[in-house]
mmCIF file of C-alpha atoms and ligand atoms in Angstrom:
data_model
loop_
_atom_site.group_PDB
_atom_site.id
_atom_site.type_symbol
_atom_site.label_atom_id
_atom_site.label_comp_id
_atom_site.label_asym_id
_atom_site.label_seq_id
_atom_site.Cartn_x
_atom_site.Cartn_y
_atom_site.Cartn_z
ATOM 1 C CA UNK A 153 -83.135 23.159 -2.144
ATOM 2 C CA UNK A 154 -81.434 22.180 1.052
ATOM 3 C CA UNK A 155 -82.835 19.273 3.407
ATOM 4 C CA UNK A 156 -84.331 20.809 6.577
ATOM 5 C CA UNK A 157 -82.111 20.509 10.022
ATOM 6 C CA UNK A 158 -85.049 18.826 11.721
ATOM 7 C CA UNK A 159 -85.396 16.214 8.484
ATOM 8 C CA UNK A 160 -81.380 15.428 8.893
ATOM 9 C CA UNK A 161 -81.360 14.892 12.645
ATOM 10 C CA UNK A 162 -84.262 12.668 12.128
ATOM 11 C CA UNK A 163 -82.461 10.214 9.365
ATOM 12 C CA UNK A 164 -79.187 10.584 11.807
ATOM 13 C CA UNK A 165 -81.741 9.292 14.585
ATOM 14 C CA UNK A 166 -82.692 6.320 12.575
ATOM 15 C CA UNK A 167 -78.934 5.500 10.924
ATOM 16 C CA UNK A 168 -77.678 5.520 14.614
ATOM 17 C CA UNK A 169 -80.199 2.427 15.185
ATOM 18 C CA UNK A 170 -79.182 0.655 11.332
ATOM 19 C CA UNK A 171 -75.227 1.497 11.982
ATOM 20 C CA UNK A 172 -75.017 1.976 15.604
ATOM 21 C CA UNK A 173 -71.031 1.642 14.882
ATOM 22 C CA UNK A 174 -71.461 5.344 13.400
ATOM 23 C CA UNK A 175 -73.400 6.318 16.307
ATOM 24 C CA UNK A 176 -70.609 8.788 17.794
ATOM 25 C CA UNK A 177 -69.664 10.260 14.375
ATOM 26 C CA UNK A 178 -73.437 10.882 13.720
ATOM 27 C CA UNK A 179 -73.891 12.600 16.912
ATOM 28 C CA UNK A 180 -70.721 14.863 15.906
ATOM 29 C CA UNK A 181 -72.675 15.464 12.835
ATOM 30 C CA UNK A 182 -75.636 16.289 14.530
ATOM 31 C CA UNK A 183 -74.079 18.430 16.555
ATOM 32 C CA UNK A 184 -72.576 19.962 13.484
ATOM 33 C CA UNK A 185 -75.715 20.611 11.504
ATOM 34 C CA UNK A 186 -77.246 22.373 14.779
ATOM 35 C CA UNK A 187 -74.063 24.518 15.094
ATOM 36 C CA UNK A 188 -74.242 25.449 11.482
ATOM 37 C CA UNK A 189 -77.565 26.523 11.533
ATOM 38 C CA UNK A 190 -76.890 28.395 14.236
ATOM 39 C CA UNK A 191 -73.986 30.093 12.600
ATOM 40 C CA UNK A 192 -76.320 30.974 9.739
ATOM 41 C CA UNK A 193 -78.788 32.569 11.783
ATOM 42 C CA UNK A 194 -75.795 35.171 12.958
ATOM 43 C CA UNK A 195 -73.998 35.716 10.196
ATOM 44 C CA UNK A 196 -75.342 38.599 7.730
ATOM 45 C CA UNK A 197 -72.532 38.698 4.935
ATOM 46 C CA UNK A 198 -70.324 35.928 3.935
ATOM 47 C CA UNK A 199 -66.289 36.902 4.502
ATOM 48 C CA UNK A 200 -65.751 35.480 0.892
ATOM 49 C CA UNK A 201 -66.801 37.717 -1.811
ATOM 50 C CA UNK A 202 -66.972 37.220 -5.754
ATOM 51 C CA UNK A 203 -66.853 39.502 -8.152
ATOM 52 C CA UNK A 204 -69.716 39.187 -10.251
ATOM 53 C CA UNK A 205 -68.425 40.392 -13.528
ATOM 54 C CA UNK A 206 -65.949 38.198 -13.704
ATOM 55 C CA UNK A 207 -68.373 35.131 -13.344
ATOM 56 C CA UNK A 208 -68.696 33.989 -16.494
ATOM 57 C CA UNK A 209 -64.894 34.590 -17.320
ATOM 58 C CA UNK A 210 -63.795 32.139 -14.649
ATOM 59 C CA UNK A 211 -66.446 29.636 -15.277
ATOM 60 C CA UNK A 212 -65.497 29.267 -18.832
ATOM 61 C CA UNK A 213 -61.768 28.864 -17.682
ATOM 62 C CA UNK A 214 -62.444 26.742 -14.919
ATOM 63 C CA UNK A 215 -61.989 28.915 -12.740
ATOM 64 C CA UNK A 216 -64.222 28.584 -9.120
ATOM 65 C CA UNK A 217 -65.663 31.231 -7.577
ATOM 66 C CA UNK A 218 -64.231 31.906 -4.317
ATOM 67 C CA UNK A 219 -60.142 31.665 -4.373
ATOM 68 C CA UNK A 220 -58.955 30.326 -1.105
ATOM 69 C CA UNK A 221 -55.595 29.545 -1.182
ATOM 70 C CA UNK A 222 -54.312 32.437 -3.113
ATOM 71 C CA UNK A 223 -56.361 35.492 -1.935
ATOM 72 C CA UNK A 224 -56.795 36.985 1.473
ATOM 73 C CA UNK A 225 -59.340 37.004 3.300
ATOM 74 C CA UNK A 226 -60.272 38.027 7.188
ATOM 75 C CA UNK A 227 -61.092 34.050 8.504
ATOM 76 C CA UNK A 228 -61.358 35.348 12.453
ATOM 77 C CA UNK A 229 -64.838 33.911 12.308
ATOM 78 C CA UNK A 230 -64.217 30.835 10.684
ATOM 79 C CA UNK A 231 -61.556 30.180 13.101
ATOM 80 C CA UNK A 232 -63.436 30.874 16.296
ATOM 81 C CA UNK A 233 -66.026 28.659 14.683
ATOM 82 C CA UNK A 234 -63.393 25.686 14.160
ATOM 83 C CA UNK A 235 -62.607 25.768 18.194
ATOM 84 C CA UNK A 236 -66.258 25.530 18.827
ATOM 85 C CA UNK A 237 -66.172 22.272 16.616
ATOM 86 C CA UNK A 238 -63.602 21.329 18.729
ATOM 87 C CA UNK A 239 -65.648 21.597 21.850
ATOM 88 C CA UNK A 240 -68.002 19.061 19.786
ATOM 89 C CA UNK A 241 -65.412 16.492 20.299
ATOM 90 C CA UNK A 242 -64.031 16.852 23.541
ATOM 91 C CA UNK A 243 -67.796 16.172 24.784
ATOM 92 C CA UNK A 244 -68.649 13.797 22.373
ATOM 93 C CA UNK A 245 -65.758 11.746 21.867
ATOM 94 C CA UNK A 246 -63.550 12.779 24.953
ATOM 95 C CA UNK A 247 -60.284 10.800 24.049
ATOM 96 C CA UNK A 248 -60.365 11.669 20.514
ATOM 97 C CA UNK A 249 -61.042 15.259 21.224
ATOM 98 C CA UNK A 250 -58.478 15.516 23.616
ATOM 99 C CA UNK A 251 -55.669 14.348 21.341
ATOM 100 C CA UNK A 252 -57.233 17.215 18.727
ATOM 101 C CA UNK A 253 -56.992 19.733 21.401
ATOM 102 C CA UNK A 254 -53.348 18.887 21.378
ATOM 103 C CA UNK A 255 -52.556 18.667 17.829
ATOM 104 C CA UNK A 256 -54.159 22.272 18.005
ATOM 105 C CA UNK A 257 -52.160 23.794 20.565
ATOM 106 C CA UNK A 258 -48.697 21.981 19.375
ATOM 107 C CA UNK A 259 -46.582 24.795 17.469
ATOM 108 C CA UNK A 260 -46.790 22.407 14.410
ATOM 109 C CA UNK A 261 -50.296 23.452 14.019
ATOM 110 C CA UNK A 262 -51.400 26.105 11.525
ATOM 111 C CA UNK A 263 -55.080 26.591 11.186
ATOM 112 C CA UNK A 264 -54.928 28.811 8.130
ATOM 113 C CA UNK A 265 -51.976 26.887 6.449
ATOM 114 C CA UNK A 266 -53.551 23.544 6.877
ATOM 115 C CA UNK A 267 -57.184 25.030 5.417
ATOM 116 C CA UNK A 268 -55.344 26.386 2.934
ATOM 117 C CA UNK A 269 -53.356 23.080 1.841
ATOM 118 C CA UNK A 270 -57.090 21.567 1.790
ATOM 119 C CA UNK A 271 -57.865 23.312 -1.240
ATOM 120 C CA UNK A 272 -54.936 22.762 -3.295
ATOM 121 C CA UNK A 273 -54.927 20.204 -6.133
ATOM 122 C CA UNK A 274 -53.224 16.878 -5.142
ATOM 123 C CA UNK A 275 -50.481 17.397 -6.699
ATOM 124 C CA UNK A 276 -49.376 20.222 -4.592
ATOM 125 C CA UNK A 277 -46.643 20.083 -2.558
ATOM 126 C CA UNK A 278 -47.957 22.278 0.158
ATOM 127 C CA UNK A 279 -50.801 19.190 0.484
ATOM 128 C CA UNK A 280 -48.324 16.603 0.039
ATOM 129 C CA UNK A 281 -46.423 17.943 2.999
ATOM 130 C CA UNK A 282 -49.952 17.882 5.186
ATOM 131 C CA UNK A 283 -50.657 14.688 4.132
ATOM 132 C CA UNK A 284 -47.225 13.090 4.660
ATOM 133 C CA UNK A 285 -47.375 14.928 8.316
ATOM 134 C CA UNK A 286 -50.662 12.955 8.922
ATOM 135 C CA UNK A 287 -49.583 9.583 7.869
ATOM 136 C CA UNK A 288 -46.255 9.989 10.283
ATOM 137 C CA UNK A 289 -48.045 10.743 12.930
ATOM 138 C CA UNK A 290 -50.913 8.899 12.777
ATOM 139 C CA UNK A 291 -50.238 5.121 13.384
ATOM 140 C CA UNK A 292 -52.334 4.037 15.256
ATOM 141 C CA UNK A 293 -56.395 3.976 14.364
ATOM 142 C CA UNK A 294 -57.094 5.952 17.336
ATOM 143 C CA UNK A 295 -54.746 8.341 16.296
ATOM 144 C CA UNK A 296 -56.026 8.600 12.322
ATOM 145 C CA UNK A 297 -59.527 8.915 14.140
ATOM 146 C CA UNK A 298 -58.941 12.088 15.463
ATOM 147 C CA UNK A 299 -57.327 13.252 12.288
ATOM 148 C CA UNK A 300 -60.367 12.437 10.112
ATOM 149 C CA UNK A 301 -62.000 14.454 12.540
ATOM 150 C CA UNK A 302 -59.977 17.344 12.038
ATOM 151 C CA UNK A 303 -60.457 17.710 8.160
ATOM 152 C CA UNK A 304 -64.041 17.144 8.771
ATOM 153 C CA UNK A 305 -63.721 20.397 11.394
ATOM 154 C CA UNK A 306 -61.086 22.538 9.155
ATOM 155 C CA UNK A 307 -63.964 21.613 6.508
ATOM 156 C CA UNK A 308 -66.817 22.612 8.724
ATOM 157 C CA UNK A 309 -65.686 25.852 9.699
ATOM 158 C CA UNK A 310 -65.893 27.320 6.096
ATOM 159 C CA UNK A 311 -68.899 25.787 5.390
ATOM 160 C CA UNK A 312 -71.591 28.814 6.871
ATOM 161 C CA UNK A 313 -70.082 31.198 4.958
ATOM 162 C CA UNK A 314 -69.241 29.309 1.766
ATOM 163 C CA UNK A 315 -72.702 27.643 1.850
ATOM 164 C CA UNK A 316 -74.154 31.525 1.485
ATOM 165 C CA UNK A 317 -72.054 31.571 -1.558
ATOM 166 C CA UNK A 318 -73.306 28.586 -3.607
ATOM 167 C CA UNK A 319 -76.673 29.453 -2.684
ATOM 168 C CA UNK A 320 -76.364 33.125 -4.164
ATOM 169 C CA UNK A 321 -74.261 32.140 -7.488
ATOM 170 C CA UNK A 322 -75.821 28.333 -7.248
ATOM 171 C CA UNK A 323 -78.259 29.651 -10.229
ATOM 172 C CA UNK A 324 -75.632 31.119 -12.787
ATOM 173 C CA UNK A 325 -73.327 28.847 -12.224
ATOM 174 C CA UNK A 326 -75.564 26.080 -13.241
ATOM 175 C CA UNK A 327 -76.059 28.426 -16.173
ATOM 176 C CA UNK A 328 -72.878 28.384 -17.018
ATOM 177 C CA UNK A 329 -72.562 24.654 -18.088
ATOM 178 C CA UNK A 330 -69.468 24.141 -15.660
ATOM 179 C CA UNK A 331 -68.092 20.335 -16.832
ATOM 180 C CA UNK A 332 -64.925 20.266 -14.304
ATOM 181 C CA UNK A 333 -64.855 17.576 -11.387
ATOM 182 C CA UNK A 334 -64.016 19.833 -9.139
ATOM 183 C CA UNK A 335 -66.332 22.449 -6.885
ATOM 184 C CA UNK A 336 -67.250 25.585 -9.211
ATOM 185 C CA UNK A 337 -67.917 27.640 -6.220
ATOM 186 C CA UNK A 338 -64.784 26.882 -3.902
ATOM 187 C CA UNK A 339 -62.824 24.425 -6.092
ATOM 188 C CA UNK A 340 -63.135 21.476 -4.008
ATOM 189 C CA UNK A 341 -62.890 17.850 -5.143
ATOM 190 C CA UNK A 342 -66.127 15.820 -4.281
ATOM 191 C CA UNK A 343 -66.157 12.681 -2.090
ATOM 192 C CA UNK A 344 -69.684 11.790 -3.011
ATOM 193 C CA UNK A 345 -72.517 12.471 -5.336
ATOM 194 C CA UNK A 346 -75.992 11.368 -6.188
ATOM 195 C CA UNK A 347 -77.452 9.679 -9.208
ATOM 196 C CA UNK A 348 -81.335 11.261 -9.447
ATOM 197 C CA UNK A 349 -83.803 8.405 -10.906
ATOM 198 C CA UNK A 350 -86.736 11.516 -11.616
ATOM 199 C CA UNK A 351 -83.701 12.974 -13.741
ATOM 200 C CA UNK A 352 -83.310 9.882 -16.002
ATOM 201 C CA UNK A 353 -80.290 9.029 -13.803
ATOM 202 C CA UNK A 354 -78.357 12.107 -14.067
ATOM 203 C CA UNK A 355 -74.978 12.269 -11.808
ATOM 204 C CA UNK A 356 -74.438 14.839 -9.400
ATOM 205 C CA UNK A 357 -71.368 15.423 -7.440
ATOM 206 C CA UNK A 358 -71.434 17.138 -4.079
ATOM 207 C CA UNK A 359 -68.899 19.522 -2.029
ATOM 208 C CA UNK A 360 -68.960 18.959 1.561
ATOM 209 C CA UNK A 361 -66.720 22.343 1.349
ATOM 210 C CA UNK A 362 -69.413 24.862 0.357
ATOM 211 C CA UNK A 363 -72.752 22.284 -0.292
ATOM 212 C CA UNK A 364 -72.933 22.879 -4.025
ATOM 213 C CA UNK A 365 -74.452 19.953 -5.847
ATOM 214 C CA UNK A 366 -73.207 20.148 -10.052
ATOM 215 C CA UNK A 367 -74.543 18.157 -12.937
ATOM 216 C CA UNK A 368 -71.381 15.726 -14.138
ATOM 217 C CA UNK A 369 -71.252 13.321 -16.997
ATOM 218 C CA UNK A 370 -71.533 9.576 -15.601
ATOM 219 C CA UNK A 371 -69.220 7.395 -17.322
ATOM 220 C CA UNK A 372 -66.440 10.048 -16.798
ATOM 221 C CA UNK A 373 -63.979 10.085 -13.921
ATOM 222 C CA UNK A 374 -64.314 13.412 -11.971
ATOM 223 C CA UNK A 375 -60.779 13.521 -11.112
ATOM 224 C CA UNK A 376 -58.611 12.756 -13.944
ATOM 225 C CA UNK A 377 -61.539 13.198 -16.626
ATOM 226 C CA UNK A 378 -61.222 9.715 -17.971
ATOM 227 C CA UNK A 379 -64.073 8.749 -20.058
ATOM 228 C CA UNK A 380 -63.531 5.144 -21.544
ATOM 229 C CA UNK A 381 -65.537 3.066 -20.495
ATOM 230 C CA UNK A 382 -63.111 -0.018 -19.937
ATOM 231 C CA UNK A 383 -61.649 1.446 -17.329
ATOM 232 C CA UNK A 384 -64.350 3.177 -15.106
ATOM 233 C CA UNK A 385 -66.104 0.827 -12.732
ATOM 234 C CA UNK A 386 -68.356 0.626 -9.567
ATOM 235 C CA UNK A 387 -68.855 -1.729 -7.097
ATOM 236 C CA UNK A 388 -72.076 -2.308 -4.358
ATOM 237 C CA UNK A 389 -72.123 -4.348 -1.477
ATOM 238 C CA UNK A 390 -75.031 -6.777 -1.144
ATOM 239 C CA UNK A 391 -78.136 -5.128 0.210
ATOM 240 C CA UNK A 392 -76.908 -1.520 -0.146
ATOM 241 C CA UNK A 393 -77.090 -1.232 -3.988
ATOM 242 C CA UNK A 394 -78.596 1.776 -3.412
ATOM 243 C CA UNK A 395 -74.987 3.240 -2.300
ATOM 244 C CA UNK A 396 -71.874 2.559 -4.903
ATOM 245 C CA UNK A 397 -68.563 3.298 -5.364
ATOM 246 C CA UNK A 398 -67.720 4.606 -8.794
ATOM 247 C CA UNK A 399 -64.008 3.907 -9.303
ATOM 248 C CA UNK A 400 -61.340 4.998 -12.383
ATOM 249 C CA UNK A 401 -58.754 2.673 -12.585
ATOM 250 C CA UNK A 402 -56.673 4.737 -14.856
ATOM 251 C CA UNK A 403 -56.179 7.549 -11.364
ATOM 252 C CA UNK A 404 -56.942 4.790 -9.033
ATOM 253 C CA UNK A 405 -59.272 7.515 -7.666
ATOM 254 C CA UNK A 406 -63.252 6.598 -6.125
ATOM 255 C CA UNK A 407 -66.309 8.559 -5.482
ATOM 256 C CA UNK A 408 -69.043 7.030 -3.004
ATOM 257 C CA UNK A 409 -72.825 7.628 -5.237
ATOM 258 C CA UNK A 410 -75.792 7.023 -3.554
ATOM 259 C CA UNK A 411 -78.796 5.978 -5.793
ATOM 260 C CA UNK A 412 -82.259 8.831 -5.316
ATOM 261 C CA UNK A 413 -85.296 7.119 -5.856
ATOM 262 C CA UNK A 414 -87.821 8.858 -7.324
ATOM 263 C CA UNK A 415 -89.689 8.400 -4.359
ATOM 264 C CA UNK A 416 -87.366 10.421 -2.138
ATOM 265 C CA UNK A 417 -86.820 14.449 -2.963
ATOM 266 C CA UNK A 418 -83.250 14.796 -0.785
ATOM 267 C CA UNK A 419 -80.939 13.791 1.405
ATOM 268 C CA UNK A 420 -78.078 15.162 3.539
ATOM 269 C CA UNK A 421 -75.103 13.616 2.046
ATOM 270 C CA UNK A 422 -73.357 15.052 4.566
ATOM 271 C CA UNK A 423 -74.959 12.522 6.728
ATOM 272 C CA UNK A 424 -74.706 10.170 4.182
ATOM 273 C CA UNK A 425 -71.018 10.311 3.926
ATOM 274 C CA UNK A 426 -70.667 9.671 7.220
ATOM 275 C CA UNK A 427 -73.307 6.300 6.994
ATOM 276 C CA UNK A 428 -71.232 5.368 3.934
ATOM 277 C CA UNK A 429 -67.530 5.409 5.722
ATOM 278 C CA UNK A 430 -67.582 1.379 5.015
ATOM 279 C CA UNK A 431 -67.437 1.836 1.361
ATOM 280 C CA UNK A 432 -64.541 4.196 1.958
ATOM 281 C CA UNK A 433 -62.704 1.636 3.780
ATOM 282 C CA UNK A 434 -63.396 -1.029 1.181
ATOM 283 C CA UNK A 435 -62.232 1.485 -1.552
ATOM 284 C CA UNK A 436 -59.097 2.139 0.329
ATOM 285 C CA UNK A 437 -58.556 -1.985 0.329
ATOM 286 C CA UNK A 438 -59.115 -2.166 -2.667
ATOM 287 C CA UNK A 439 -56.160 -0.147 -3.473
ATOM 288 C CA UNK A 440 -58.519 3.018 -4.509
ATOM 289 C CA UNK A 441 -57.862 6.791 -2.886
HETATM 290 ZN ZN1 ZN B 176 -67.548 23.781 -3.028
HETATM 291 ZN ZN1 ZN B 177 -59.536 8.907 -12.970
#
């Protein structure tokens, strides 16, 4: 169950008035969701394809679904879509989109590479190289800005057609008891989750990569699979206990939750990341990644 495009642009309407310094970045999103949709609409088959007797194999090996970085696969669309994201920016955020349109052109820049590095574990050197090209060259706040705004892009533009994919396998995977931290459609690590109150308080974590939501044991850390309890933590910040940041301080690693009242069936946590980005900063302060 996905929350309706008319629903989400609604909440971004009303965040925009609660966090009005998020009030370009939820217009992006907007924009985002509306493009998306749109992309949906044209698109019959997915460009990623899984091969269903194998399903059960990889889940049980922790395997995900769809292989990215290791098989080939025709991304023309998905790149034509990541330029029209681009577009986004230059009209939203003209400075910032600008300095993207750039970065893009520069001979440094490799779409596929750079998706590609976004799916590899952290300890990858491939990654390590992207990230240690982002920190050099992004001093400045304006500069790290328009960064962010790439990944969220290079993250967007696989999104129509990997979204198609969790919501065909979504079922068996589920099935299939999957207990990693990581995405078991596209093999993404989550940024945020959801605790459900009408589930007894059951975690989910979320992939902004392909929108797959996954049952995940709570007092375990999602990244290094930590489970003592002395060691995993959260913090709130007054008024907003609804949102928290569940940290490990064995990885040093953090994952914003947001608290579902019974009350309320879904939300976008795509939007929600984005209404959230002052926990991320606090984590980051706090010495957290
Ligand atoms: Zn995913
Ligand atoms: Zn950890």
């Amino acid at each position: 169950m996905t929350v309706t495009l008319s629903k989400s642009l609604k909440t971004i309407e009303s965040y925009k008035t609660t966090s009005p310094h998020y009030a370009e970045l939820l217009d992006i999103m907007a924009d985002i969701l509306i493009s998306r949709e749109e992309y949906r609409k044209n698109m019959k088959d997915s460009v990623f394809h899984v091969e269903e007797k194998l399903i059960m194999q990889k889940m049980e090996g922790g395997l995900p679904l769809v292989d990215i970085s290791s098989k080939q696969y025709d991304l023309s669309r998905p790149r034509k879509y990541f330029k029209s994201l681009i577009n986004i920016a230059e009209k939203r955020m003209p400075d910032a989109g600008k300095k993207i349109m750039d970065f893009i052109e520069s001979s440094e820049f490799d779409w596929e590479e750079m998706i590609k590095a976004s799916f590899g574990r952290r300890d990858d050197e491939a990654q390590n190289i992207f990230r240690e090209e982002q920190t050099d060259s992004s001093r400045s706040d304006e500069k790290q800005h328009s960064f962010d705004l790439i990944d969220l892009f290079a993250e967007e533009s696989l999104r129509p057609e990997l979204e198609v994919i969790a919501e065909k396998y979504g079922a068996v995977v589920e099935k299939a008891g999957w207990s990693e931290g990581y995405c078991p459609i596209c093999g993404k690590e989550p940024k945020i989750g959801e605790i459900r109150e009408s589930e007894e308080g059951r975690r989910y974590l979320f992939c902004h990569q392909c929108g797959f939501k996954w049952n995940y044991r709570r007092i375990k850390c999602p990244f290094c699979g930590n489970d003592e309890q002395h060691s995993l933590a959260y913090f709130t910040v007054e008024g907003e206990e609804s949102q928290r940041v569940d940290v490990c301080n064995k990885c040093r690693r953090y994952i914003k939750i947001i608290e579902l009242p019974k009350s309320i069936e879904e939300l976008n946590l795509d939007v929600e990341d984005i209404a959230t980005l002052h926990l991320d900063m606090i984590a980051y302060d706090e010495g957290y990644d």
